[in-house]
MMTF fields as JSON, N, C-alpha, C and O atoms, coordinates in Angstrom:
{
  "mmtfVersion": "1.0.0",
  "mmtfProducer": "UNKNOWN",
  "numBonds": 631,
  "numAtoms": 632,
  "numGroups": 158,
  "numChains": 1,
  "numModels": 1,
  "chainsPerModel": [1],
  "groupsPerChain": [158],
  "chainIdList": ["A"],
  "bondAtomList": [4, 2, 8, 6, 12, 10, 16, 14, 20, 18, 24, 22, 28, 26, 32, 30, 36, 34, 40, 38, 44, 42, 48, 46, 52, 50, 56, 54, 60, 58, 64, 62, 68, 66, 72, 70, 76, 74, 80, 78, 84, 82, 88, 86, 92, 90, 96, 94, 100, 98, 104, 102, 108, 106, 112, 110, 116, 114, 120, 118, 124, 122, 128, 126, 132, 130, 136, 134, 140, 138, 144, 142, 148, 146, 152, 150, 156, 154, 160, 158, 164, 162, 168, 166, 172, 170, 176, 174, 180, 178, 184, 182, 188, 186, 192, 190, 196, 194, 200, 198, 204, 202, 208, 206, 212, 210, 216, 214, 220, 218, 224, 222, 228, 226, 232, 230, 236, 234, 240, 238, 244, 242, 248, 246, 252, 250, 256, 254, 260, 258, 264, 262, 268, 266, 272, 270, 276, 274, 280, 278, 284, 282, 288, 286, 292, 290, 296, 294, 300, 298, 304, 302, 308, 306, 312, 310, 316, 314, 320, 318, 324, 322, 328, 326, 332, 330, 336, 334, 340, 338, 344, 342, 348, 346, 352, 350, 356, 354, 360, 358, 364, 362, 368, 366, 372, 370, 376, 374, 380, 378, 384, 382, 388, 386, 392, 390, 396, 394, 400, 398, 404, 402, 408, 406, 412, 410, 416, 414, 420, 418, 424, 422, 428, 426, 432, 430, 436, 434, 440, 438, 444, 442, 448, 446, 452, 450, 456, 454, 460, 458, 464, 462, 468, 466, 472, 470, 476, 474, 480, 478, 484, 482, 488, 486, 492, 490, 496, 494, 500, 498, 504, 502, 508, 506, 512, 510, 516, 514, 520, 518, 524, 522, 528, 526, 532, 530, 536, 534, 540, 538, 544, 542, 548, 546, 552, 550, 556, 554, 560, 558, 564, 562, 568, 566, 572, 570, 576, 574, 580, 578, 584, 582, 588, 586, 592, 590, 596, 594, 600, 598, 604, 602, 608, 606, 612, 610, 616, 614, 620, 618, 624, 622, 628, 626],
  "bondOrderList": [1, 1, 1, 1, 1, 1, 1, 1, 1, 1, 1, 1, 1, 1, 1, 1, 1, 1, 1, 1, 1, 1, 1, 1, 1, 1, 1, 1, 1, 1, 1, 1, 1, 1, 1, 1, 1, 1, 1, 1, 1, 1, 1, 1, 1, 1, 1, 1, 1, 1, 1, 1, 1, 1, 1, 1, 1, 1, 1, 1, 1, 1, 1, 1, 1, 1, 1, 1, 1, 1, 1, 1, 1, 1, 1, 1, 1, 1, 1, 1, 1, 1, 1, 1, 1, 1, 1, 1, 1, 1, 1, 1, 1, 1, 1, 1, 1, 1, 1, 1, 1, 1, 1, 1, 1, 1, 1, 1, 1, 1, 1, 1, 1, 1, 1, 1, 1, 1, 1, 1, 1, 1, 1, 1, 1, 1, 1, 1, 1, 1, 1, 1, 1, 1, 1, 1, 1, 1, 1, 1, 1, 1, 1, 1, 1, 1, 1, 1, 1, 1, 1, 1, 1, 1, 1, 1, 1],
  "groupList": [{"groupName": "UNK", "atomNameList": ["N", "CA", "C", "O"], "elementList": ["N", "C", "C", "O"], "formalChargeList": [0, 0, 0, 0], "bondAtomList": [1, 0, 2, 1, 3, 2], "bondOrderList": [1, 1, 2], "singleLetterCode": "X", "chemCompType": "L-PEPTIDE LINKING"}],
  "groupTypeList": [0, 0, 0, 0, 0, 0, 0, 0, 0, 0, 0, 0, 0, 0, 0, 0, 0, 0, 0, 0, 0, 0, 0, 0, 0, 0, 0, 0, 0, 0, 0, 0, 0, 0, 0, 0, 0, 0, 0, 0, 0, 0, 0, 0, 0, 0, 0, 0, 0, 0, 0, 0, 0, 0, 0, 0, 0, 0, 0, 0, 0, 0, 0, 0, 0, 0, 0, 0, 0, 0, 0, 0, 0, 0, 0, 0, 0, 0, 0, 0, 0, 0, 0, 0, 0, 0, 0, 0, 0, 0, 0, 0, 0, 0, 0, 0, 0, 0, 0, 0, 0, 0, 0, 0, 0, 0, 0, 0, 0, 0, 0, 0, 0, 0, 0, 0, 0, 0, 0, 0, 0, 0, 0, 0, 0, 0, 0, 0, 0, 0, 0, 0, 0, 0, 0, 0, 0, 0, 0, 0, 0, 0, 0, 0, 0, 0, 0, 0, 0, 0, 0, 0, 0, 0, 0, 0, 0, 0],
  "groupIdList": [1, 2, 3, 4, 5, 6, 7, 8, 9, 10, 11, 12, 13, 14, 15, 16, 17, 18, 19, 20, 21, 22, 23, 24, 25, 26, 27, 28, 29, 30, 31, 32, 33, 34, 35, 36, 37, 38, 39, 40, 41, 42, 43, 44, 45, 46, 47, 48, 49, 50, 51, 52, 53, 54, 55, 56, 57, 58, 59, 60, 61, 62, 63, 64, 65, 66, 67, 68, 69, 70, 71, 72, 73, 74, 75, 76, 77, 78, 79, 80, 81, 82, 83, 84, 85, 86, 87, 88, 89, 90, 91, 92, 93, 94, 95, 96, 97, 98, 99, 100, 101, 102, 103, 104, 105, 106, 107, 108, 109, 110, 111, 112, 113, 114, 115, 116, 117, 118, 119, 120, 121, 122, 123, 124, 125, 126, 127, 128, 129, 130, 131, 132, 133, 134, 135, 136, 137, 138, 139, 140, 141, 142, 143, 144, 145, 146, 147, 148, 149, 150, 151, 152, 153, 154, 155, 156, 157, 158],
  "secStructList": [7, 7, 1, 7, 1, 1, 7, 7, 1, 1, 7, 2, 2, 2, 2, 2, 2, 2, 2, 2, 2, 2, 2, 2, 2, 2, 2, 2, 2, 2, 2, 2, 2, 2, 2, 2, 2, 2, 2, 2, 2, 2, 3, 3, 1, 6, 6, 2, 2, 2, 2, 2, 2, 2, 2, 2, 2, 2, 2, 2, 2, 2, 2, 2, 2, 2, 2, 2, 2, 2, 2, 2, 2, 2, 6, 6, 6, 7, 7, 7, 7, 7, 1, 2, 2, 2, 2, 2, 2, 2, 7, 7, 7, 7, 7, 7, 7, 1, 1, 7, 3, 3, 2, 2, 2, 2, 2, 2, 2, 2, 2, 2, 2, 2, 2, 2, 2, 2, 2, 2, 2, 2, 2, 2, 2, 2, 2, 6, 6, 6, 6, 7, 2, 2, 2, 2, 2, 2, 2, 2, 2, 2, 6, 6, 6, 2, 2, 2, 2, 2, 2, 2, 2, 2, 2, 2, 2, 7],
  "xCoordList": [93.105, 94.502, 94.648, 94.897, 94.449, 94.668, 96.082, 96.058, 97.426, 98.864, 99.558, 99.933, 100.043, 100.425, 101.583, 102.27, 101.769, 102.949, 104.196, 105.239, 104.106, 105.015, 105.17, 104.282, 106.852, 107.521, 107.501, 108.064, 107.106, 106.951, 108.508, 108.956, 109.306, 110.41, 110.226, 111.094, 108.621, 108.265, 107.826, 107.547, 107.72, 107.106, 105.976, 105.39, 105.431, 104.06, 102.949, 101.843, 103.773, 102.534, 102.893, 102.032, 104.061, 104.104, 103.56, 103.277, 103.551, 102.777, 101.153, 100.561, 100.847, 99.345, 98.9, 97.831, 99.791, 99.554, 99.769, 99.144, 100.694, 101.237, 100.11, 99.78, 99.855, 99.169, 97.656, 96.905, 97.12, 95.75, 95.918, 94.858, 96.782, 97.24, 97.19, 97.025, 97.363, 97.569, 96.46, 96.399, 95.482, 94.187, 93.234, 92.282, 93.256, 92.338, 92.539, 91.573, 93.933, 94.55, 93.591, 92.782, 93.974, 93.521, 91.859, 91.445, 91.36, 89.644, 89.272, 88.382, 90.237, 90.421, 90.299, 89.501, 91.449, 92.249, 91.164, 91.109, 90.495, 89.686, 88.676, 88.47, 88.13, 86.705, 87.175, 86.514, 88.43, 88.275, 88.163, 87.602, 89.062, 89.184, 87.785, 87.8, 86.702, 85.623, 84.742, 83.924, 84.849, 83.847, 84.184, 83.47, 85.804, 86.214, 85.254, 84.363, 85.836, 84.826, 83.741, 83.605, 82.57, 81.266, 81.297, 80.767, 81.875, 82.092, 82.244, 81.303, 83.4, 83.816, 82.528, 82.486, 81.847, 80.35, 79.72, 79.671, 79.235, 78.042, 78.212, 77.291, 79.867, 79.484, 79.193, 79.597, 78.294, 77.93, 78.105, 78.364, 78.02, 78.003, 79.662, 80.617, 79.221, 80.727, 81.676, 81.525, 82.925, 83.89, 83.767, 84.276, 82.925, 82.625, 84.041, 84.796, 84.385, 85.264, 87.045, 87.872, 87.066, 89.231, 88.459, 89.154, 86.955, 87.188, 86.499, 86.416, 85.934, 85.961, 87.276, 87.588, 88.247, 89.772, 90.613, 91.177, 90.339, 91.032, 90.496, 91.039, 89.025, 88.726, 89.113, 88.965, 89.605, 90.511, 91.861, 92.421, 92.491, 93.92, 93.609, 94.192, 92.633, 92.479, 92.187, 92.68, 91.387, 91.566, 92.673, 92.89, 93.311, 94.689, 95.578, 95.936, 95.738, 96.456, 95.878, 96.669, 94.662, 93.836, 94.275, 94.637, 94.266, 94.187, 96.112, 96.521, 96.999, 98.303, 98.674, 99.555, 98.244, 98.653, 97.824, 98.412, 96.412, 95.918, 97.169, 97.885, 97.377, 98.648, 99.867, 100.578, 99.989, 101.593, 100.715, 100.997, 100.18, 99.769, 99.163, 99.047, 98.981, 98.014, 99.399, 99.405, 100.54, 101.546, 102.411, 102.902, 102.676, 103.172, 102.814, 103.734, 101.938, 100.954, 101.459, 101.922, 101.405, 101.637, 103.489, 104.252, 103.536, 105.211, 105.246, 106.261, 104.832, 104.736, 104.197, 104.287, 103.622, 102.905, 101.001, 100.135, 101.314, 99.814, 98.825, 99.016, 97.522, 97.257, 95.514, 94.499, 96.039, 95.227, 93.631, 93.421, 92.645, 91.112, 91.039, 91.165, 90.707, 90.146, 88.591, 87.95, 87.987, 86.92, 85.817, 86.145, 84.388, 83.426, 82.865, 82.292, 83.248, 82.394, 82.817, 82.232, 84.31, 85.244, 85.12, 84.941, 85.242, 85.282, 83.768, 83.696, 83.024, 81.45, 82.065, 82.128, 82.384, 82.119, 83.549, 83.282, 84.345, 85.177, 85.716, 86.227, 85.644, 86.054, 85.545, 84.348, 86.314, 85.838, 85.646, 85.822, 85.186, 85.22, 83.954, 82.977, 83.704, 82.287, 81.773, 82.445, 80.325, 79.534, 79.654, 80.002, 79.484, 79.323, 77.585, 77.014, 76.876, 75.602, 75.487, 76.279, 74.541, 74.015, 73.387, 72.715, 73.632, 73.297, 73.946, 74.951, 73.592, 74.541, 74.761, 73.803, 75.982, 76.462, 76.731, 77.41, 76.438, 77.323, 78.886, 79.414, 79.428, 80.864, 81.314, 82.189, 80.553, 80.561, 80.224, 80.934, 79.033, 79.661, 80.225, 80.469, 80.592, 81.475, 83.451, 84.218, 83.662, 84.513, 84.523, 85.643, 83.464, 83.558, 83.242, 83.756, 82.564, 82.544, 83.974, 84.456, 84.72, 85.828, 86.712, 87.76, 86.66, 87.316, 87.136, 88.132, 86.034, 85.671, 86.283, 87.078, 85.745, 86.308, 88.014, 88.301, 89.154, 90.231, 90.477, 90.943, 90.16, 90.326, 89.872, 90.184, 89.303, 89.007, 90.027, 90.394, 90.704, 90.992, 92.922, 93.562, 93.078, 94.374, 94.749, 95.782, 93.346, 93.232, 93.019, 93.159, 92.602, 93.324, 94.414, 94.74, 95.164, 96.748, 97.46, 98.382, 97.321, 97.816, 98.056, 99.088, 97.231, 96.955, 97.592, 98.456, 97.226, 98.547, 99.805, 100.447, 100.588, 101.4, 101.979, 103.045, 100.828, 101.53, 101.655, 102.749, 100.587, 100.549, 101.904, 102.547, 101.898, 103.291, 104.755, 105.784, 104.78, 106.198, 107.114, 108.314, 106.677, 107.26, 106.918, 107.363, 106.037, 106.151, 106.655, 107.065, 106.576, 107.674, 107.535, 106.652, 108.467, 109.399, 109.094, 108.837, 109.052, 109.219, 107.694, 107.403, 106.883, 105.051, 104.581, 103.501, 105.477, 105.233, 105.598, 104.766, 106.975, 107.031, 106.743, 106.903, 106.01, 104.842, 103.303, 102.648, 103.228, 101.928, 102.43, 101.704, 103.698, 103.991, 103.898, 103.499, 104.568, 104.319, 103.03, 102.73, 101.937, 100.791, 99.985, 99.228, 100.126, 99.87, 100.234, 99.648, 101.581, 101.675, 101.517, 101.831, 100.803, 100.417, 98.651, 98.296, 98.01, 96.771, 96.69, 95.663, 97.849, 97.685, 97.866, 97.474, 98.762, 99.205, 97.736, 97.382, 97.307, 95.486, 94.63, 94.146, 94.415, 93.761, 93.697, 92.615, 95.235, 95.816, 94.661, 93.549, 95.179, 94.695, 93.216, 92.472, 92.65, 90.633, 90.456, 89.415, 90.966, 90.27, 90.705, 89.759, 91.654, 92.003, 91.193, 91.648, 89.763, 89.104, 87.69, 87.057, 87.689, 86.775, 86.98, 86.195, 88.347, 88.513, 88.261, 88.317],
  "yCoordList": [125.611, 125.446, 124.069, 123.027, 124.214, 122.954, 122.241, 121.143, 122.807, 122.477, 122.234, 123.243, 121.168, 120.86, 121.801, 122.012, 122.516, 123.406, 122.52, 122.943, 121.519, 120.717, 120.048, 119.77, 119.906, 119.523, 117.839, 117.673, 116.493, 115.388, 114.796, 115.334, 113.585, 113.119, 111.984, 111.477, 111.796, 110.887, 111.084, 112.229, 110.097, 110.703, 110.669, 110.204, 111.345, 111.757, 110.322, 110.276, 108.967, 107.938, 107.461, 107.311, 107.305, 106.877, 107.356, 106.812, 108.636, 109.919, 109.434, 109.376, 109.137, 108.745, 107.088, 106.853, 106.066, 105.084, 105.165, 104.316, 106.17, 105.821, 106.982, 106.973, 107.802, 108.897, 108.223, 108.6, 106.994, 106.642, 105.37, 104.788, 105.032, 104.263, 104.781, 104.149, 106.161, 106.693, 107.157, 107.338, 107.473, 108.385, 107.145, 107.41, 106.106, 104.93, 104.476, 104.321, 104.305, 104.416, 104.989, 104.611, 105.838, 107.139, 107.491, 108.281, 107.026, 106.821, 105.669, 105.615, 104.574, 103.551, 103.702, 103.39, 104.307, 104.085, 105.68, 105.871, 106.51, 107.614, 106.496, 106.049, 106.058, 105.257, 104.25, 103.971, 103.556, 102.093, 103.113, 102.774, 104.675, 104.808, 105.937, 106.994, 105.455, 106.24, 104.776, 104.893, 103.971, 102.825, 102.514, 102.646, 101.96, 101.67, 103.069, 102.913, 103.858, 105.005, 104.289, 103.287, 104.854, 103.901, 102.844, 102.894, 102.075, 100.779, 101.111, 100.878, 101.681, 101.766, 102.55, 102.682, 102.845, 103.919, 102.852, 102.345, 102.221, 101.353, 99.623, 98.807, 99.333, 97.788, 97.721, 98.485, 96.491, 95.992, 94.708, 94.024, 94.522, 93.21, 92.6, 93.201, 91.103, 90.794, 91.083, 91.053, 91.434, 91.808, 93.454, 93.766, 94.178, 95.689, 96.173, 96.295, 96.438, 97.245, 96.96, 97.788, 95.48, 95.399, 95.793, 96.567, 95.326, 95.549, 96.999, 97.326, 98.038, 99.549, 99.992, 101.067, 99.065, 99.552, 99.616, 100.476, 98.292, 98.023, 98.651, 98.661, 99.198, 99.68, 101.141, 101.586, 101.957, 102.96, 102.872, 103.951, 102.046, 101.217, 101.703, 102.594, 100.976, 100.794, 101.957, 102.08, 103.171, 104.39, 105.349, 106.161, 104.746, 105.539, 104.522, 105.169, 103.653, 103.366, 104.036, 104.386, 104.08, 104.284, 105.81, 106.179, 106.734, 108.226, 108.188, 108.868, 107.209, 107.955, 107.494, 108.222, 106.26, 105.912, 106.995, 107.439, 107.416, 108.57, 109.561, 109.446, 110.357, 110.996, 110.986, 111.763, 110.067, 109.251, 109.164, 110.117, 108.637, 108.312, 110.103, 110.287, 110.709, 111.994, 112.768, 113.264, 112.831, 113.566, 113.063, 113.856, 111.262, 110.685, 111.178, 111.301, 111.583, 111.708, 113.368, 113.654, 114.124, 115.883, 115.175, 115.36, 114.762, 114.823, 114.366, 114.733, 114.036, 112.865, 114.073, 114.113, 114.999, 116.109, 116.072, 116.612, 114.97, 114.658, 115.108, 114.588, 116.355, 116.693, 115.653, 115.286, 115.571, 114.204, 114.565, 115.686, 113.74, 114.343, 113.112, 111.933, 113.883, 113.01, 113.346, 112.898, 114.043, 114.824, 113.661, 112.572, 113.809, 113.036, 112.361, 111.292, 113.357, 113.096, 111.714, 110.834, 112.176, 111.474, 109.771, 108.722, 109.951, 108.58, 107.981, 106.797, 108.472, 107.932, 107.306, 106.107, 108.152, 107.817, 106.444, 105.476, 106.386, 105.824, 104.716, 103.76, 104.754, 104.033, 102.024, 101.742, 101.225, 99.468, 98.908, 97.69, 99.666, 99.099, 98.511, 99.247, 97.003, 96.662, 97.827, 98.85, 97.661, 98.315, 98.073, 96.909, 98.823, 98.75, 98.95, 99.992, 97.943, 98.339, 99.568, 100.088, 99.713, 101.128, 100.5, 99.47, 101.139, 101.044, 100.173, 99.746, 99.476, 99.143, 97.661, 97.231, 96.949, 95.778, 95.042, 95.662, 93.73, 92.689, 92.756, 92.885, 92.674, 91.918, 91.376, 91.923, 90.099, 89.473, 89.771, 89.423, 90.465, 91.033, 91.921, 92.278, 92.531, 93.884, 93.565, 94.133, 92.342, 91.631, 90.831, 90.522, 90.311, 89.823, 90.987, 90.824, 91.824, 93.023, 93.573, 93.95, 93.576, 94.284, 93.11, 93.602, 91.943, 91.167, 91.16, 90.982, 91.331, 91.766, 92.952, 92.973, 93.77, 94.436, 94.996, 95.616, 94.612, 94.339, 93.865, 94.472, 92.467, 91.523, 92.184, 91.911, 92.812, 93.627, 94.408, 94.493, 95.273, 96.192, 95.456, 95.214, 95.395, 94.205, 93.68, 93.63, 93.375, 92.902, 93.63, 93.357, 94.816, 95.992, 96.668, 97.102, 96.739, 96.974, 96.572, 97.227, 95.037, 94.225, 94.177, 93.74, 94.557, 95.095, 96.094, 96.235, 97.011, 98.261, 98.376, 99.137, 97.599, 96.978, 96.649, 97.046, 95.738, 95.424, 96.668, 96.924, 97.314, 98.189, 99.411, 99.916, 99.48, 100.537, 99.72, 100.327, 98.09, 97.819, 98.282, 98.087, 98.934, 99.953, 101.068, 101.772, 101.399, 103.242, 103.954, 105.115, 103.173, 103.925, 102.966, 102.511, 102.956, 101.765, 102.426, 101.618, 103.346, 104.484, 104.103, 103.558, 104.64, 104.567, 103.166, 102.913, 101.878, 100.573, 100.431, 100.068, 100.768, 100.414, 100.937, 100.516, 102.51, 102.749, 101.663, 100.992, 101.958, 100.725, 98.858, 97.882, 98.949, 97.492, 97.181, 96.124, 98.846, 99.032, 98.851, 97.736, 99.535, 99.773, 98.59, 98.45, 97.783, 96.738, 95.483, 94.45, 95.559, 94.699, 94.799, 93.943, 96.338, 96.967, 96.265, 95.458, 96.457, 96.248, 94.689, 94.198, 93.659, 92.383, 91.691, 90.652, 92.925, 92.292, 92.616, 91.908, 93.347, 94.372, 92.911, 92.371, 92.306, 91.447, 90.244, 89.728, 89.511, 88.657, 88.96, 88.435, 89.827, 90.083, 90.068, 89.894, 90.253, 90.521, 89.26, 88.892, 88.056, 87.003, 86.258, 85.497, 86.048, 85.549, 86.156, 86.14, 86.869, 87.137, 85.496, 84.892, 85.345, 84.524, 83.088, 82.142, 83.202, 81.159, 80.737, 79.544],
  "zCoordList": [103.32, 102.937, 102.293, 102.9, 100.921, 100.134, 100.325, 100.881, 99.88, 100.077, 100.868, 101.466, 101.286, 102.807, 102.746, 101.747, 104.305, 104.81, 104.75, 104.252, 105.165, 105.658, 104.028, 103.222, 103.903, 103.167, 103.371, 104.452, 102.822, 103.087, 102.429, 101.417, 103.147, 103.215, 101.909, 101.199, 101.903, 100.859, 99.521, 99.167, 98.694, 97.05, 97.26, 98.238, 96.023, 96.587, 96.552, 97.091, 95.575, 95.599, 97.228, 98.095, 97.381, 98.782, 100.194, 101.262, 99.677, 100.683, 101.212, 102.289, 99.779, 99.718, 100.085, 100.649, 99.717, 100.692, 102.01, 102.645, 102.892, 103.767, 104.898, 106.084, 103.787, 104.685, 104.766, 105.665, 103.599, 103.75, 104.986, 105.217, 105.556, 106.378, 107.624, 108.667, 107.469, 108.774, 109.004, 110.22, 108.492, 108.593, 108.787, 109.52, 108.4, 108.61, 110.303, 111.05, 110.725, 111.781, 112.789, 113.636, 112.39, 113.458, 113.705, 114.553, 113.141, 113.041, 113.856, 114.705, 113.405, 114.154, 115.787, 116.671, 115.672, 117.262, 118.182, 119.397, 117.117, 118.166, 118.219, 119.347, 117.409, 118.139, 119.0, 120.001, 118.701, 120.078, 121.694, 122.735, 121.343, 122.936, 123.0, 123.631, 122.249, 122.667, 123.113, 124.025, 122.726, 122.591, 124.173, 125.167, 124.007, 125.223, 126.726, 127.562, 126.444, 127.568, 127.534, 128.235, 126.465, 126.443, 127.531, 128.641, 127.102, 128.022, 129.366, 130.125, 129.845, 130.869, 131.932, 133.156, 131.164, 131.99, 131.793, 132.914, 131.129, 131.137, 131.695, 131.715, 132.186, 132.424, 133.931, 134.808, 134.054, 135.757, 135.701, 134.711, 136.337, 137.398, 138.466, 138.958, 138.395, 139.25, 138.081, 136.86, 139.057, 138.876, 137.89, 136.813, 138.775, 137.645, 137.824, 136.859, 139.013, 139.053, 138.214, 137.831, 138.196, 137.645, 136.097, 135.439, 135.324, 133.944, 133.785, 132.601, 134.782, 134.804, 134.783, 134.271, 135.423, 135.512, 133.952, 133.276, 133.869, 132.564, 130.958, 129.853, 131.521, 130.343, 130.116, 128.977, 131.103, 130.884, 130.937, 130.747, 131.111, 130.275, 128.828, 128.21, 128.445, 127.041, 126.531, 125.411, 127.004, 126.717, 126.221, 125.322, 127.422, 127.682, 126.269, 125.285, 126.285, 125.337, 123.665, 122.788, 123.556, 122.39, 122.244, 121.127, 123.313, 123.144, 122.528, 121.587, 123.379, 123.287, 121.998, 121.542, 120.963, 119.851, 118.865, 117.879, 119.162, 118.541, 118.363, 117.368, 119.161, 118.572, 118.187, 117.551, 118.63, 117.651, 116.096, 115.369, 115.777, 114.366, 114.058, 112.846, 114.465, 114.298, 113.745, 112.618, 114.604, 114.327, 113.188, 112.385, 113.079, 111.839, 111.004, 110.195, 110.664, 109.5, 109.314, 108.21, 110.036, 109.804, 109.402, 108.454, 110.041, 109.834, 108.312, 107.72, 107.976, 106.194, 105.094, 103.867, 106.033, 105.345, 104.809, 104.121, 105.782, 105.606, 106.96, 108.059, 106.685, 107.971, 108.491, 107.898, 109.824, 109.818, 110.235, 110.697, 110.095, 110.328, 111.194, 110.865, 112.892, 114.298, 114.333, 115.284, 113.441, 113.951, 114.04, 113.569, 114.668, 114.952, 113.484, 113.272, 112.651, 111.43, 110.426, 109.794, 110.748, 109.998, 110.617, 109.998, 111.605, 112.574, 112.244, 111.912, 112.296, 111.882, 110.359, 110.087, 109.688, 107.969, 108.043, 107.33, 108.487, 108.427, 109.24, 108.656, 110.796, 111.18, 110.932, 110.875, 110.851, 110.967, 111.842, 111.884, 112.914, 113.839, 114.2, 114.059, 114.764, 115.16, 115.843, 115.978, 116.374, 117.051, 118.23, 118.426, 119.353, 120.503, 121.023, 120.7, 121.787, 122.088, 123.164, 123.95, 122.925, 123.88, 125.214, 125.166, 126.325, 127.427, 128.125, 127.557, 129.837, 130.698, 129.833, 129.191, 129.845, 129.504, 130.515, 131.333, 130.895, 131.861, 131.66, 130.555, 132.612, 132.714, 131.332, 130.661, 130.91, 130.095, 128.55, 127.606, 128.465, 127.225, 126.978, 125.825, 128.053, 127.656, 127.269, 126.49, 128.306, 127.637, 126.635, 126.229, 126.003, 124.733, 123.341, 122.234, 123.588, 122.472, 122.323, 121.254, 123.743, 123.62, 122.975, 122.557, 122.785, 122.706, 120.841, 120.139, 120.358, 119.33, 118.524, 117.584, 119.102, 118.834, 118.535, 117.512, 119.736, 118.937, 117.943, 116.979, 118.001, 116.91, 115.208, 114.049, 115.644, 114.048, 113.575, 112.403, 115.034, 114.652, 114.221, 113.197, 115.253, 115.235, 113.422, 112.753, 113.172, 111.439, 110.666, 109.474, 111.107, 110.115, 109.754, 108.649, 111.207, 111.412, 110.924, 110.437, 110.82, 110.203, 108.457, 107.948, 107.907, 106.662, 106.514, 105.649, 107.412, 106.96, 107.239, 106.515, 108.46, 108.357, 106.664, 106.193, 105.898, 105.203, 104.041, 103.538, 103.717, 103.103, 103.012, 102.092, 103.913, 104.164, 104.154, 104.452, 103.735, 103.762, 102.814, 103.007, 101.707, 100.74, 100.527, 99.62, 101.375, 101.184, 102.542, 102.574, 103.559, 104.71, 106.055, 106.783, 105.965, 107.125, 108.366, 109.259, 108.629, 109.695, 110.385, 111.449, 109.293, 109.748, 109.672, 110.206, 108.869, 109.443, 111.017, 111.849, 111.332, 112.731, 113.777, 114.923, 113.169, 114.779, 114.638, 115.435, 113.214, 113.618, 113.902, 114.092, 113.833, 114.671, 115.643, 116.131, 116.414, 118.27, 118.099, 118.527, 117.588, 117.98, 118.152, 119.113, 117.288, 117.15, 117.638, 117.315, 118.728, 119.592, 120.951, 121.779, 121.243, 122.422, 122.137, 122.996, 121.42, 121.302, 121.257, 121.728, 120.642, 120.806, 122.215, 122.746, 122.608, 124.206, 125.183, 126.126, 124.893, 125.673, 125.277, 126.272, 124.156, 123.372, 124.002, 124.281, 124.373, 124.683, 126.254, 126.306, 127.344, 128.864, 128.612, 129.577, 127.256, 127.741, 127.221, 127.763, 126.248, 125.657, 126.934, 127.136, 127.949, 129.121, 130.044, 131.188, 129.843, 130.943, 130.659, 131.525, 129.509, 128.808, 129.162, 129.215, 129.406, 129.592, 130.968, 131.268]
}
């Protein structure tokens, strides 16, 4: 089905910045709350358990902005791609290493890792300040939920 069902509120150049905003998004935000899992299985040492805790926080926040942006996007008339493939080819997000992590770097990868992503948001933020106000200010929430997550893991470091 080439033609979107859904009738979009926007023009079609705006459609296409706002919908490549949302699909970058969303590649985004499925890999942080897969990485985050990753994490959450593989860190040890002191203090395993508050950052096993907090790293499904970060899940949970990653999965529920996944569909807020998943549905923005159908709503705009744009239908969105979460699939494995897509997230490989697409997502910016640093790497996460394989296997068990310390405490310590698992809070500093994660600490990394926002910070990338945070600076992509940010970008689309700006990107969308003229093609839709609407899909700027879910990625504003989104983006001050992930700065506030950011803010609590670089305060695990000092």
């Amino acid at each position: 089905m080439g033609k979107s069902p859904i009738q979009s509120p926007l023009s079609d150049a705006d459609k296409e910045i706002t919908g490549n905003a949302l699909q970058a998004s969303l590649v985004d935000l499925v890999d942080l709350s897969l990485i985050a899992k990753q994490a959450h299985w593989n860190v040890v040492g002191a203090n395993f358990r508050s950052v096993h805790l907090q790293l499904d926080e970060l899940v949970d926040i990653a999965r529920q902005y996944t569909d807020e942006v998943a549905e923005r996007a159908n709503a705009i008339g744009v239908s969105p791609n979460g699939q494995a493939k897509a997230v490989v080819e697409s997502s910016g997000l640093p790497h996460y290493p394989d296997n068990w992590q310390s405490v310590e770097s698992t809070v500093a990868a994660i600490v990394e890792i926002l910070a990338a992503l945070i600076e992509r948001l940010r970008g689309r933020i700006d990107e969308t300040d003229k093609s839709d106000l609407v899909t700027q200010d879910l990625l504003i929430a989104i983006t001050q939920e992930l700065e506030k997550a950011h803010w609590m893991w670089q305060a695990q470091q000092a």
